[in-house]
Amino acid sequence: MRTDLYIDGQWCAGASRRANINPSDTGDCIGEFAQGEPEHITTAIAAARRAQVGWAESPLEQRYAILSTIGQNLIARAPELGELLSREEGKPRAEGCGEVSRAGQFFTYYAAEVLRQMGEICQSVRAGVEVQVTREPRGVIGVITPWNFPTALPSWKIAPAIAYGNAVVWKPAELTPASASALMEIIAATELPPGVVNMVHGSGATIGAALCQSPDLNAITFTGSLATGRQVAAAAATHLTPVQLEMGSKNPLVVLDDANLDGAIACAVNGAFGSSGQKCTAASRLIVTPGIHDRFVAAMQSAMAKLVVGPALAPDTTIGPLASQEQLDRSLHYIAVGEQDGAVRVVGGELVAATTPGYYLSPALFTDGDNTATLNRTEVFGPVTCVIRADDYDHALTLANDSPFGLTASIITQSLHDANHFKRYSQSGCVMVNLPTSGTDYHVPFGGRKNSSLGPREQGRYAAEFYTQVKTTYLKT
Ligand code: ADP
């Protein structure tokens, strides 16, 4: 496995090394990964700048073939790379393998988009003048990614960036350098010209900050926490560098009296505890109306009793460990805060001893939640969810929208009227009906409102809004 930085088509040593620890077995060191210095960012941006001009002019079929090869290789190697991902991040093997496959699909999707780049021609208001509207690459894009989707998330940024003719300087998350390096190796093994994609490992405070402060970037795309997103935006503002920020959320799953109970439970368990709740699309507020409330809570407890917390790669594990000690401490902190604020912890929220030492926590269900309490305002990013009682549908909608965030929102109901009303009045970027809050497609826009997102949407054709800039040409013939 490569453990170095990748700059201008070369693997190169950094200034120091950082150990990568398996969260399912803290005695297992996956590798010692090179850590860059701010100078590596300067070198990488310069390489990207040189490479970008030629890359933007490369024949479309060359670009198509490279993206398509990356995607197919990711899909073919999903079992192996999924295992590596699960080993370093902690999500169960099936989720790890699924993620690598999905990462491949981002590349195959954007390979096809390479061949579908169209402009517009229109009449001018002036006689004899024609107007053309075209899109051009932005140039060099800074890509900053978190650890919770260490393969899929960089892919949904890097694939459109290069598909539309940009070059990239990528800073992966500190916790998941092995998945990042595996992706980089697959990209580097293609005919992609040196310098088009560069990867610099390192801490957010040094490498991430150096990237955001650079005057030589044309745009920055970031996914991570709200606090860091604010820092990224503030640093980028110095040079008025455009930013695309995807941050936290506090996603509501509304369960109405007429809901199919089994369906509601499946959506709640999947949405709240998939990837140990370490998703920005996790269902962390379960807003339930009175006619189904007690049955819902009882059925949640039964369903949660069947969850198996254990090492990510153990065959019967359904809930892996948290990704790090810091993540575990964070969940424990918010569990204590929830109790102090008067919510009732009915099950879970306890440390679990597995066969190997790791950051294991049983999924926690709170009831009697107050929507204004810290537990229901702040993103926990762990396997912790809270039931909040609503008087009726209108009250449930009000509670769902009463949040500083707005990424996804879900409603479970058999009423077409309420489903349609919710679809119309939810203040979230993505709305699900009879589906979990998590789980989105790659060919349609993804993003949120309020503190969840800033800038144009990611994914699908909407990604062009961020990865290209529009030019309007007036032509007198
Ligand atoms: P998380 O809590 O999920 O790790 P962060 O927002 O802290 O989320 O991290 C997301 C990404 O942002 C990581 O790659 C991290 O290294 C990077 N990062 C952290 N701090 C900064 C910063 N000040 N400037 C730029 N990037 C940063």
Short mmCIF file of C-alpha atoms and ligand atoms in Angstrom, two decimals:
data_model
loop_
_atom_site.label_atom_id
_atom_site.label_comp_id
_atom_site.label_asym_id
_atom_site.label_seq_id
_atom_site.Cartn_x
_atom_site.Cartn_y
_atom_site.Cartn_z
CA MET A 1 0.00 0.00 0.00
CA ARG A 2 1.32 3.48 -0.88
CA THR A 3 1.64 5.70 2.17
CA ASP A 4 3.21 8.81 0.61
CA LEU A 5 1.92 12.07 -0.77
CA TYR A 6 1.13 12.24 -4.49
CA ILE A 7 2.25 15.44 -6.21
CA ASP A 8 2.80 16.11 -9.92
CA GLY A 9 2.55 12.45 -10.81
CA GLN A 10 5.11 11.33 -8.19
CA TRP A 11 4.79 9.60 -4.83
CA CYS A 12 6.89 11.58 -2.39
CA ALA A 13 7.72 11.46 1.30
CA GLY A 14 6.28 14.10 3.59
CA ALA A 15 7.83 15.85 6.56
CA SER A 16 6.70 13.27 9.14
CA ARG A 17 4.52 10.17 9.50
CA ARG A 18 1.27 9.49 11.31
CA ALA A 19 0.00 6.07 12.40
CA ASN A 20 -3.42 4.98 11.25
CA ILE A 21 -5.21 2.89 13.91
CA ASN A 22 -8.01 0.39 13.35
CA PRO A 23 -11.00 1.56 15.47
CA SER A 24 -12.20 -2.06 15.80
CA ASP A 25 -8.82 -3.14 17.20
CA THR A 26 -6.64 -0.37 18.58
CA GLY A 27 -3.66 -2.75 18.60
CA ASP A 28 -3.78 -2.93 14.79
CA CYS A 29 -1.79 -0.19 13.01
CA ILE A 30 -2.83 -0.07 9.36
CA GLY A 31 0.12 2.04 8.24
CA GLU A 32 2.31 5.06 8.89
CA PHE A 33 1.21 7.74 6.45
CA ALA A 34 3.28 10.68 5.22
CA GLN A 35 2.19 14.10 6.51
CA GLY A 36 2.71 17.13 4.32
CA GLU A 37 3.84 20.64 5.17
CA PRO A 38 2.33 23.85 3.75
CA GLU A 39 5.14 23.87 1.13
CA HIS A 40 3.70 20.64 -0.30
CA ILE A 41 0.44 22.48 -0.86
CA THR A 42 2.28 25.23 -2.74
CA THR A 43 4.10 22.67 -4.91
CA ALA A 44 0.90 20.72 -5.54
CA ILE A 45 -1.08 23.82 -6.54
CA ALA A 46 1.71 24.86 -8.92
CA ALA A 47 1.71 21.39 -10.50
CA ALA A 48 -2.06 21.46 -10.80
CA ARG A 49 -1.94 24.91 -12.39
CA ARG A 50 0.55 23.70 -15.04
CA ALA A 51 -1.41 20.54 -15.77
CA GLN A 52 -4.87 22.06 -15.87
CA VAL A 53 -4.51 23.95 -19.16
CA GLY A 54 -3.60 20.86 -21.16
CA TRP A 55 -6.15 18.74 -19.34
CA ALA A 56 -8.97 21.16 -20.16
CA GLU A 57 -8.00 20.88 -23.83
CA SER A 58 -7.68 17.08 -23.83
CA PRO A 59 -9.95 15.20 -26.25
CA LEU A 60 -13.27 14.29 -24.66
CA GLU A 61 -12.86 10.59 -25.36
CA GLN A 62 -9.51 10.57 -23.53
CA ARG A 63 -11.16 12.11 -20.49
CA TYR A 64 -14.11 9.76 -20.82
CA ALA A 65 -11.81 6.71 -20.94
CA ILE A 66 -9.79 7.77 -17.90
CA LEU A 67 -12.82 8.42 -15.70
CA SER A 68 -14.47 5.26 -16.90
CA THR A 69 -11.34 3.19 -16.09
CA ILE A 70 -11.11 4.65 -12.59
CA GLY A 71 -14.79 3.85 -11.99
CA GLN A 72 -14.56 0.29 -13.30
CA ASN A 73 -11.44 -0.44 -11.27
CA LEU A 74 -13.09 0.82 -8.10
CA ILE A 75 -16.14 -1.36 -8.76
CA ALA A 76 -13.99 -4.42 -9.57
CA ARG A 77 -11.90 -3.98 -6.42
CA ALA A 78 -14.83 -3.14 -4.10
CA PRO A 79 -14.48 -6.34 -1.99
CA GLU A 80 -10.79 -5.72 -1.28
CA LEU A 81 -10.94 -1.95 -0.88
CA GLY A 82 -14.21 -2.17 1.05
CA GLU A 83 -12.46 -4.39 3.57
CA LEU A 84 -9.64 -1.85 3.91
CA LEU A 85 -12.19 0.95 4.31
CA SER A 86 -14.06 -0.95 7.03
CA ARG A 87 -10.80 -1.78 8.78
CA GLU A 88 -9.76 1.85 9.04
CA GLU A 89 -13.12 3.62 9.37
CA GLY A 90 -15.14 1.05 11.31
CA LYS A 91 -18.31 0.64 9.24
CA PRO A 92 -19.40 -3.00 8.70
CA ARG A 93 -17.88 -4.80 5.71
CA ALA A 94 -21.07 -4.69 3.59
CA GLU A 95 -21.26 -0.91 4.02
CA GLY A 96 -17.54 -0.54 3.21
CA CYS A 97 -17.81 -2.61 0.02
CA GLY A 98 -21.01 -0.81 -0.97
CA GLU A 99 -19.28 2.52 -0.53
CA VAL A 100 -16.36 1.61 -2.81
CA SER A 101 -18.77 0.41 -5.49
CA ARG A 102 -20.71 3.64 -5.19
CA ALA A 103 -17.47 5.59 -5.50
CA GLY A 104 -16.89 3.78 -8.81
CA GLN A 105 -20.35 4.79 -9.99
CA PHE A 106 -19.53 8.46 -9.46
CA PHE A 107 -16.63 8.07 -11.88
CA THR A 108 -18.62 6.10 -14.48
CA TYR A 109 -21.47 8.64 -14.21
CA TYR A 110 -19.14 11.62 -14.74
CA ALA A 111 -17.30 9.76 -17.51
CA ALA A 112 -20.59 9.87 -19.40
CA GLU A 113 -21.13 13.52 -18.45
CA VAL A 114 -17.81 14.36 -20.16
CA LEU A 115 -19.55 13.61 -23.46
CA ARG A 116 -22.67 15.59 -22.61
CA GLN A 117 -21.27 19.08 -22.14
CA MET A 118 -23.44 21.42 -24.16
CA GLY A 119 -23.68 25.16 -24.49
CA GLU A 120 -26.55 27.38 -25.57
CA ILE A 121 -26.95 29.63 -28.57
CA CYS A 122 -29.55 32.38 -28.50
CA GLN A 123 -30.66 35.38 -30.44
CA SER A 124 -29.51 38.75 -29.22
CA VAL A 125 -31.83 41.68 -28.64
CA ARG A 126 -29.61 43.41 -31.20
CA ALA A 127 -29.97 42.66 -34.89
CA GLY A 128 -27.13 40.66 -36.44
CA VAL A 129 -25.76 39.54 -33.10
CA GLU A 130 -25.70 35.98 -31.82
CA VAL A 131 -25.21 35.08 -28.15
CA GLN A 132 -23.43 31.94 -26.96
CA VAL A 133 -23.48 30.70 -23.39
CA THR A 134 -20.71 28.22 -22.63
CA ARG A 135 -19.16 26.65 -19.57
CA GLU A 136 -15.44 26.54 -18.86
CA PRO A 137 -13.49 24.82 -16.09
CA ARG A 138 -12.81 26.90 -13.01
CA GLY A 139 -9.14 25.90 -12.92
CA VAL A 140 -7.56 24.42 -9.81
CA ILE A 141 -9.95 23.09 -7.17
CA GLY A 142 -9.05 22.48 -3.51
CA VAL A 143 -10.83 19.38 -2.23
CA ILE A 144 -11.11 18.82 1.56
CA THR A 145 -12.84 15.64 2.70
CA PRO A 146 -13.90 14.01 6.00
CA TRP A 147 -13.37 10.43 7.19
CA ASN A 148 -16.94 9.14 7.30
CA PHE A 149 -17.14 8.31 3.57
CA PRO A 150 -13.43 8.13 2.81
CA THR A 151 -13.81 6.74 -0.73
CA ALA A 152 -17.24 7.84 -1.97
CA LEU A 153 -17.03 11.42 -0.82
CA PRO A 154 -13.69 12.32 -2.48
CA SER A 155 -14.98 10.54 -5.58
CA TRP A 156 -18.09 12.67 -5.82
CA LYS A 157 -15.88 15.74 -5.75
CA ILE A 158 -12.84 14.62 -7.79
CA ALA A 159 -14.87 12.93 -10.57
CA PRO A 160 -16.87 16.03 -11.59
CA ALA A 161 -13.84 18.28 -11.02
CA ILE A 162 -11.75 16.44 -13.61
CA ALA A 163 -14.69 15.59 -15.88
CA TYR A 164 -15.25 19.33 -16.41
CA GLY A 165 -11.54 19.97 -17.08
CA ASN A 166 -10.23 21.13 -13.72
CA ALA A 167 -7.15 20.01 -11.79
CA VAL A 168 -7.33 19.06 -8.10
CA VAL A 169 -5.34 19.39 -4.90
CA TRP A 170 -6.93 17.01 -2.42
CA LYS A 171 -6.49 16.94 1.35
CA PRO A 172 -8.02 13.73 2.72
CA ALA A 173 -9.11 13.29 6.34
CA GLU A 174 -6.46 12.40 8.93
CA LEU A 175 -8.35 9.30 10.13
CA THR A 176 -8.68 7.53 6.79
CA PRO A 177 -5.46 7.90 4.76
CA ALA A 178 -5.44 4.27 3.57
CA SER A 179 -8.73 4.55 1.66
CA ALA A 180 -7.54 7.88 0.26
CA SER A 181 -4.25 6.38 -0.87
CA ALA A 182 -6.00 3.40 -2.46
CA LEU A 183 -8.21 5.76 -4.46
CA MET A 184 -5.19 7.86 -5.41
CA GLU A 185 -3.34 4.73 -6.59
CA ILE A 186 -6.25 3.80 -8.85
CA ILE A 187 -6.36 7.31 -10.29
CA ALA A 188 -2.55 7.40 -10.69
CA ALA A 189 -2.53 4.08 -12.57
CA THR A 190 -4.48 5.61 -15.49
CA GLU A 191 -3.24 7.83 -18.32
CA LEU A 192 -4.24 10.93 -16.36
CA PRO A 193 -1.49 13.52 -16.98
CA PRO A 194 0.79 14.26 -13.97
CA GLY A 195 -0.45 17.13 -11.83
CA VAL A 196 -4.16 16.83 -12.67
CA VAL A 197 -4.92 15.17 -9.33
CA ASN A 198 -2.59 15.70 -6.36
CA MET A 199 -3.04 14.39 -2.82
CA VAL A 200 -1.46 15.86 0.32
CA HIS A 201 -2.11 14.14 3.65
CA GLY A 202 -1.88 16.21 6.81
CA SER A 203 -3.77 17.91 9.56
CA GLY A 204 -6.65 20.27 8.95
CA ALA A 205 -5.00 22.99 10.98
CA THR A 206 -1.86 23.07 8.80
CA ILE A 207 -2.51 21.47 5.41
CA GLY A 208 -6.23 22.20 5.22
CA ALA A 209 -5.69 25.79 6.34
CA ALA A 210 -2.79 26.26 3.90
CA LEU A 211 -5.03 25.12 1.06
CA CYS A 212 -7.86 27.48 2.03
CA GLN A 213 -5.51 30.44 2.47
CA SER A 214 -3.85 30.00 -0.92
CA PRO A 215 -4.33 32.88 -3.36
CA ASP A 216 -3.78 30.42 -6.25
CA LEU A 217 -6.90 28.27 -5.98
CA ASN A 218 -9.96 28.87 -8.14
CA ALA A 219 -12.47 27.14 -5.85
CA ILE A 220 -12.68 25.04 -2.69
CA THR A 221 -15.09 22.19 -2.04
CA PHE A 222 -15.35 21.02 1.56
CA THR A 223 -17.35 18.46 3.51
CA GLY A 224 -17.04 18.31 7.29
CA SER A 225 -18.30 19.94 10.43
CA LEU A 226 -20.06 23.30 10.69
CA ALA A 227 -17.28 24.79 12.81
CA THR A 228 -14.60 23.86 10.26
CA GLY A 229 -16.81 24.93 7.38
CA ARG A 230 -16.99 28.40 8.89
CA GLN A 231 -13.17 28.49 9.10
CA VAL A 232 -12.86 27.35 5.49
CA ALA A 233 -15.30 30.04 4.33
CA ALA A 234 -13.52 32.74 6.37
CA ALA A 235 -10.09 31.78 4.98
CA ALA A 236 -11.43 31.58 1.43
CA ALA A 237 -13.02 35.01 1.79
CA THR A 238 -9.59 36.64 1.93
CA HIS A 239 -9.06 35.93 -1.76
CA LEU A 240 -12.79 35.70 -2.58
CA THR A 241 -12.25 32.06 -3.54
CA PRO A 242 -15.65 30.46 -4.28
CA VAL A 243 -16.60 27.73 -1.81
CA GLN A 244 -18.94 24.79 -1.74
CA LEU A 245 -19.56 23.64 1.84
CA GLU A 246 -21.44 20.53 2.98
CA MET A 247 -21.69 20.47 6.76
CA GLY A 248 -23.75 18.94 9.51
CA SER A 249 -27.42 18.38 10.03
CA LYS A 250 -30.03 17.30 12.55
CA ASN A 251 -32.32 15.39 10.22
CA PRO A 252 -35.92 14.73 11.25
CA LEU A 253 -37.80 11.50 10.53
CA VAL A 254 -41.51 12.22 10.99
CA VAL A 255 -43.71 9.21 11.80
CA LEU A 256 -47.44 9.82 11.53
CA ASP A 257 -50.27 7.81 13.12
CA ASP A 258 -51.11 6.11 9.82
CA ALA A 259 -47.55 4.96 9.13
CA ASN A 260 -46.74 1.35 8.40
CA LEU A 261 -45.01 0.53 11.69
CA ASP A 262 -42.51 -2.00 10.29
CA GLY A 263 -41.53 0.40 7.53
CA ALA A 264 -41.13 3.25 10.02
CA ILE A 265 -38.89 1.14 12.27
CA ALA A 266 -36.74 -0.03 9.35
CA CYS A 267 -36.28 3.60 8.22
CA ALA A 268 -35.54 4.83 11.74
CA VAL A 269 -32.99 2.12 12.56
CA ASN A 270 -31.26 2.39 9.21
CA GLY A 271 -31.25 6.20 9.22
CA ALA A 272 -30.20 6.65 12.83
CA PHE A 273 -27.66 3.88 13.27
CA GLY A 274 -26.26 3.04 9.82
CA SER A 275 -22.50 3.77 9.84
CA SER A 276 -22.93 4.18 13.62
CA GLY A 277 -24.82 7.41 12.99
CA GLN A 278 -21.68 9.03 11.61
CA LYS A 279 -23.42 10.51 8.57
CA CYS A 280 -24.59 14.01 7.85
CA THR A 281 -27.85 12.39 6.66
CA ALA A 282 -28.46 10.45 9.90
CA ALA A 283 -31.97 10.55 11.43
CA SER A 284 -31.28 12.10 14.81
CA ARG A 285 -34.75 13.47 15.58
CA LEU A 286 -37.65 10.99 15.44
CA ILE A 287 -40.79 13.14 15.49
CA VAL A 288 -43.78 10.92 16.26
CA THR A 289 -47.51 11.64 16.59
CA PRO A 290 -49.55 10.36 19.61
CA GLY A 291 -51.53 7.51 17.98
CA ILE A 292 -48.38 5.54 17.14
CA HIS A 293 -45.90 6.92 19.67
CA ASP A 294 -45.88 4.13 22.27
CA ARG A 295 -46.00 1.33 19.68
CA PHE A 296 -43.15 3.02 17.81
CA VAL A 297 -40.95 3.28 20.91
CA ALA A 298 -41.63 -0.36 21.88
CA ALA A 299 -40.90 -1.59 18.35
CA MET A 300 -37.70 0.48 18.22
CA GLN A 301 -36.51 -1.19 21.40
CA SER A 302 -37.22 -4.66 19.95
CA ALA A 303 -35.45 -3.81 16.70
CA MET A 304 -32.45 -2.34 18.50
CA ALA A 305 -32.12 -5.48 20.65
CA LYS A 306 -31.29 -7.34 17.44
CA LEU A 307 -28.43 -5.02 16.45
CA VAL A 308 -24.97 -6.53 16.92
CA VAL A 309 -22.22 -4.11 17.94
CA GLY A 310 -18.80 -5.47 17.11
CA PRO A 311 -15.66 -5.33 14.96
CA ALA A 312 -16.32 -3.96 11.49
CA LEU A 313 -15.11 -7.10 9.73
CA ALA A 314 -16.84 -9.68 11.97
CA PRO A 315 -19.54 -11.44 9.90
CA ASP A 316 -22.46 -10.85 12.28
CA THR A 317 -21.69 -7.19 13.06
CA THR A 318 -24.44 -4.73 12.14
CA ILE A 319 -23.02 -1.72 14.03
CA GLY A 320 -19.28 -1.12 13.95
CA PRO A 321 -17.25 0.97 16.39
CA LEU A 322 -17.06 4.74 16.28
CA ALA A 323 -14.18 5.99 14.16
CA SER A 324 -11.95 7.28 16.96
CA GLN A 325 -11.68 7.94 20.68
CA GLU A 326 -12.65 11.54 19.96
CA GLN A 327 -15.86 10.41 18.25
CA LEU A 328 -16.67 8.05 21.12
CA ASP A 329 -16.10 10.81 23.69
CA ARG A 330 -18.31 13.13 21.66
CA SER A 331 -21.23 10.68 21.68
CA LEU A 332 -20.82 10.00 25.40
CA HIS A 333 -20.78 13.75 26.04
CA TYR A 334 -24.06 14.33 24.20
CA ILE A 335 -25.66 11.31 25.88
CA ALA A 336 -24.87 12.91 29.26
CA VAL A 337 -26.13 16.29 28.04
CA GLY A 338 -29.38 14.67 26.83
CA GLU A 339 -29.99 13.15 30.25
CA GLN A 340 -29.20 16.42 32.02
CA ASP A 341 -31.70 18.19 29.78
CA GLY A 342 -34.46 15.77 30.79
CA ALA A 343 -34.68 13.34 27.88
CA VAL A 344 -35.15 9.70 28.88
CA ARG A 345 -32.54 7.19 27.71
CA VAL A 346 -34.62 4.04 27.21
CA VAL A 347 -31.92 1.84 25.72
CA GLY A 348 -28.25 1.88 24.69
CA GLY A 349 -25.57 4.52 25.01
CA GLU A 350 -23.23 2.18 26.83
CA LEU A 351 -19.68 1.10 26.15
CA VAL A 352 -19.52 -2.41 24.70
CA ALA A 353 -16.66 -4.86 25.19
CA ALA A 354 -15.92 -6.75 21.96
CA THR A 355 -13.35 -9.43 21.15
CA THR A 356 -10.77 -6.74 20.36
CA PRO A 357 -10.29 -3.33 22.02
CA GLY A 358 -12.07 -0.57 20.12
CA TYR A 359 -14.46 2.37 20.29
CA TYR A 360 -17.69 0.40 20.75
CA LEU A 361 -20.91 2.04 21.84
CA SER A 362 -24.41 0.54 21.84
CA PRO A 363 -26.92 2.61 19.83
CA ALA A 364 -28.85 4.95 22.12
CA LEU A 365 -32.55 5.76 21.97
CA PHE A 366 -33.90 8.73 23.92
CA THR A 367 -37.58 9.59 24.34
CA ASP A 368 -39.43 12.63 25.69
CA GLY A 369 -37.07 14.90 23.81
CA ASP A 370 -37.48 18.65 23.78
CA ASN A 371 -36.78 20.02 20.30
CA THR A 372 -35.13 23.10 21.79
CA ALA A 373 -32.65 21.07 23.92
CA THR A 374 -28.97 20.76 22.96
CA LEU A 375 -29.31 17.07 22.08
CA ASN A 376 -31.82 18.00 19.38
CA ARG A 377 -30.09 21.13 18.10
CA THR A 378 -26.48 19.93 17.76
CA GLU A 379 -25.14 17.25 15.46
CA VAL A 380 -23.87 14.35 17.59
CA PHE A 381 -22.40 12.32 14.69
CA GLY A 382 -22.86 9.07 16.56
CA PRO A 383 -25.43 6.29 17.18
CA VAL A 384 -27.73 8.51 19.24
CA THR A 385 -31.29 9.45 18.33
CA CYS A 386 -34.20 11.01 20.18
CA VAL A 387 -37.97 10.61 19.95
CA ILE A 388 -39.87 13.91 20.13
CA ARG A 389 -43.65 13.85 20.58
CA ALA A 390 -45.74 15.89 18.14
CA ASP A 391 -49.44 16.69 18.65
CA ASP A 392 -50.35 16.11 15.00
CA TYR A 393 -48.98 16.46 11.47
CA ASP A 394 -48.87 20.27 11.53
CA HIS A 395 -46.96 20.27 14.80
CA ALA A 396 -44.60 17.58 13.44
CA LEU A 397 -43.83 19.73 10.40
CA THR A 398 -43.16 22.76 12.62
CA LEU A 399 -40.79 20.74 14.80
CA ALA A 400 -39.06 19.21 11.77
CA ASN A 401 -38.37 22.67 10.36
CA ASP A 402 -37.37 24.18 13.71
CA SER A 403 -33.65 23.46 13.35
CA PRO A 404 -30.52 25.41 12.43
CA PHE A 405 -29.87 22.70 9.82
CA GLY A 406 -31.71 21.44 6.74
CA LEU A 407 -30.01 18.65 4.82
CA THR A 408 -32.52 15.79 4.66
CA ALA A 409 -35.99 15.19 6.11
CA SER A 410 -38.19 12.15 5.94
CA ILE A 411 -41.88 11.42 6.51
CA ILE A 412 -43.47 8.01 7.01
CA THR A 413 -47.18 8.07 6.19
CA GLN A 414 -49.83 6.54 3.96
CA SER A 415 -51.47 9.90 3.43
CA LEU A 416 -50.76 11.29 0.00
CA HIS A 417 -51.95 14.67 1.22
CA ASP A 418 -49.54 14.83 4.17
CA ALA A 419 -46.66 13.43 2.11
CA ASN A 420 -47.21 16.06 -0.57
CA HIS A 421 -47.61 18.84 1.97
CA PHE A 422 -44.38 17.79 3.70
CA LYS A 423 -42.57 17.64 0.36
CA ARG A 424 -43.68 21.20 -0.34
CA TYR A 425 -43.06 22.78 3.08
CA SER A 426 -40.05 20.91 4.45
CA GLN A 427 -37.11 23.31 4.80
CA SER A 428 -34.56 20.66 3.81
CA GLY A 429 -32.56 20.25 0.63
CA CYS A 430 -33.52 16.56 0.23
CA VAL A 431 -36.93 15.16 1.24
CA MET A 432 -37.75 11.46 1.56
CA VAL A 433 -41.21 9.91 1.68
CA ASN A 434 -41.45 6.45 3.26
CA LEU A 435 -37.65 6.17 3.05
CA PRO A 436 -34.79 6.74 5.53
CA THR A 437 -33.20 10.18 5.80
CA SER A 438 -29.97 8.69 4.45
CA GLY A 439 -29.39 7.04 1.09
CA THR A 440 -29.20 9.32 -1.91
CA ASP A 441 -28.65 8.75 -5.63
CA TYR A 442 -25.54 9.88 -7.50
CA HIS A 443 -27.19 11.34 -10.60
CA VAL A 444 -29.36 13.96 -8.86
CA PRO A 445 -28.43 17.01 -6.79
CA PHE A 446 -27.39 16.60 -3.16
CA GLY A 447 -27.23 19.40 -0.63
CA GLY A 448 -29.04 21.20 2.12
CA ARG A 449 -30.33 24.51 3.39
CA LYS A 450 -29.54 26.74 6.39
CA ASN A 451 -26.31 25.71 8.16
CA SER A 452 -26.07 22.41 6.28
CA SER A 453 -24.71 23.74 3.01
CA LEU A 454 -23.31 26.77 1.28
CA GLY A 455 -22.84 27.18 -2.45
CA PRO A 456 -24.07 25.17 -5.42
CA ARG A 457 -25.35 21.60 -5.09
CA GLU A 458 -23.10 18.55 -5.45
CA GLN A 459 -23.66 15.50 -7.69
CA GLY A 460 -25.59 14.90 -10.88
CA ARG A 461 -25.51 17.53 -13.59
CA TYR A 462 -25.95 20.24 -10.97
CA ALA A 463 -22.28 19.72 -10.07
CA ALA A 464 -21.46 21.78 -13.17
CA GLU A 465 -22.69 24.86 -11.30
CA PHE A 466 -19.69 24.63 -9.01
CA TYR A 467 -17.03 22.99 -11.19
CA THR A 468 -17.48 25.28 -14.18
CA GLN A 469 -17.85 28.99 -14.81
CA VAL A 470 -20.22 30.45 -17.37
CA LYS A 471 -19.10 32.60 -20.28
CA THR A 472 -21.44 34.69 -22.41
CA THR A 473 -20.08 35.50 -25.88
CA TYR A 474 -21.65 38.09 -28.22
CA LEU A 475 -20.90 37.50 -31.90
CA LYS A 476 -21.61 39.98 -34.66
CA THR A 477 -21.73 38.11 -37.94
P1 ADP B 1 -14.77 15.90 11.38
O1 ADP B 1 -15.16 16.42 12.72
O2 ADP B 1 -15.78 15.08 10.71
O3 ADP B 1 -13.38 15.36 11.30
P2 ADP B 1 -13.82 18.34 10.30
O4 ADP B 1 -14.65 19.44 9.79
O5 ADP B 1 -12.99 18.58 11.50
O6 ADP B 1 -14.82 17.16 10.48
O7 ADP B 1 -12.84 17.79 9.17
C1 ADP B 1 -13.20 17.68 7.80
C2 ADP B 1 -11.97 17.93 6.98
O8 ADP B 1 -11.57 19.28 7.16
C3 ADP B 1 -10.77 17.08 7.36
O9 ADP B 1 -10.03 16.73 6.21
C4 ADP B 1 -9.97 18.03 8.23
O10 ADP B 1 -8.60 17.72 8.29
C5 ADP B 1 -10.20 19.34 7.53
N1 ADP B 1 -9.96 20.53 8.35
C6 ADP B 1 -9.99 20.64 9.69
N2 ADP B 1 -9.71 21.90 10.08
C7 ADP B 1 -9.49 22.62 8.96
C8 ADP B 1 -9.18 23.99 8.68
N3 ADP B 1 -9.01 24.88 9.66
N4 ADP B 1 -9.05 24.36 7.40
C9 ADP B 1 -9.24 23.48 6.40
N5 ADP B 1 -9.53 22.18 6.59
C10 ADP B 1 -9.65 21.74 7.85
#
